[in-house]
Amino acid sequence: MRTANTHKNMARCAATATLACVLGLGLAAPAYADTASDLAAARTKLEQIGTQTQQIYDELATQTQALDQTAGEITQKQQEIADGQAKLSTYVAGEYKTGGLSLLQVLTGVDDLSDMLNRLFYYGKVSDKQAQTIQEVKELKQELTNKQAEQEKNVAATQKKVDELNAQQAEAQNVVNSLDSQLKAELAAEAEANAALQAGINASTAEKATVNTETAGTTENTNNGGQTSNNNNQGGNTPAPTPAPAPTPQPPTPAPAPTPSVPSQSVDGGSVVSRAYSKLGCAYSWGGIGPNSFDCSGFVSYCLTGRYCRLGTTGTFMGWTRVSDPQPGDVVVNSYHTGIYIGGGQMIHASDYNTGVIISSVAAGMNNNYIFVRY
């Protein structure tokens, strides 16, 4: 049983270590990891990754929208540049066809000084406007190109984050699926073990009931035989209320050892309860009488006597003196289970393979009709 538990604990530790590595939980794997807790942690991490992924998707959508807007602006500006270039081309073509405008041509036909100054002013303005338009086109084109390159860089970086989160999400989902399968397998195995254990308990209970019935019949016949002998000596059918005194003042003959169905002595309830508390956490084992593992009647026997022995079975204890006002140290028992009453409706008992020696309420521990008896 301990070997199986060790293997199970090792498997759980391995699952927890994998979970910590894959999901980046940053937590040390507990010595006895619980698969259900691991599964809950994995699902929580998966939800966190999903939230991060959605945020990155939103950021990517915003950046992509901005990049599309910039591309639209570039298209618009390229059209404006094309229009400006067409106008310049027309002007240059006109200049070319007419041989170009020279300063002499501009000043030809000047009527007066004022007309000359006006012609010189507009000639300079036309030249400046051509140079300015060309420079603005170049600067705008470079600015939009730089903006587009930066936006493309941001989109690429965001897309990389999306890809990384998608990979983490896939790994986290694999861990969740693995732990979910492991938990289902463990629950199925536990249910199967419990069913087998219950079947064994039922079979053993039936066998013990048969043995107890036969033992009770044998004990009754033996006692009746002794009474018949006494009755014949006294000539009557009614047993004498007290044994006849010894004919000579000899020391009294030691009483015969009591049968298991009759308590041999009174015990201190506090000592019984103290022994019961001292074995909390010990394992359950069928037929165990200690010191580190017990079945239910073996545990009660130790608590009552302080020795690792067996006073009897649940059938034995049910034959003891019943009490209606149970005190700590009394025995609570039914046909298939028993424990030590500690007061307040609580008992300590060797429960089963999964829990061992524990404290529980009497009602929860017995699950059936029960009585209180005193040793």
mmCIF file of N, CA, C and O in Angstrom, residues 81 159 254 257 292 298 323 352:
data_model
loop_
_atom_site.group_PDB
_atom_site.id
_atom_site.type_symbol
_atom_site.label_atom_id
_atom_site.label_comp_id
_atom_site.label_asym_id
_atom_site.label_seq_id
_atom_site.Cartn_x
_atom_site.Cartn_y
_atom_site.Cartn_z
ATOM 1 N N ILE A 81 1.516 64.120 -55.416
ATOM 2 C CA ILE A 81 2.849 64.267 -56.005
ATOM 3 C C ILE A 81 2.781 64.102 -57.519
ATOM 4 O O ILE A 81 3.403 64.854 -58.281
ATOM 5 N N GLN A 159 2.903 40.757 -33.860
ATOM 6 C CA GLN A 159 2.553 39.449 -34.420
ATOM 7 C C GLN A 159 3.401 38.350 -33.787
ATOM 8 O O GLN A 159 2.918 37.236 -33.542
ATOM 9 N N PRO A 254 -7.939 -18.892 42.019
ATOM 10 C CA PRO A 254 -8.016 -17.802 41.020
ATOM 11 C C PRO A 254 -9.136 -18.062 40.028
ATOM 12 O O PRO A 254 -9.358 -19.192 39.616
ATOM 13 N N ALA A 257 -9.710 -17.481 33.361
ATOM 14 C CA ALA A 257 -9.559 -16.359 32.423
ATOM 15 C C ALA A 257 -10.886 -16.070 31.765
ATOM 16 O O ALA A 257 -11.602 -16.973 31.355
ATOM 17 N N ASN A 292 1.782 0.594 14.287
ATOM 18 C CA ASN A 292 1.661 1.691 13.323
ATOM 19 C C ASN A 292 0.476 1.553 12.386
ATOM 20 O O ASN A 292 0.220 2.448 11.584
ATOM 21 N N GLY A 298 -8.870 -3.841 16.270
ATOM 22 C CA GLY A 298 -7.510 -3.840 16.787
ATOM 23 C C GLY A 298 -7.168 -2.516 17.446
ATOM 24 O O GLY A 298 -6.490 -2.470 18.483
ATOM 25 N N VAL A 323 -24.408 1.246 27.642
ATOM 26 C CA VAL A 323 -24.593 2.446 28.460
ATOM 27 C C VAL A 323 -25.445 3.440 27.683
ATOM 28 O O VAL A 323 -25.337 3.555 26.455
ATOM 29 N N ASP A 352 -10.603 3.664 7.291
ATOM 30 C CA ASP A 352 -10.437 2.861 6.087
ATOM 31 C C ASP A 352 -9.046 3.077 5.532
ATOM 32 O O ASP A 352 -8.237 3.807 6.101
#
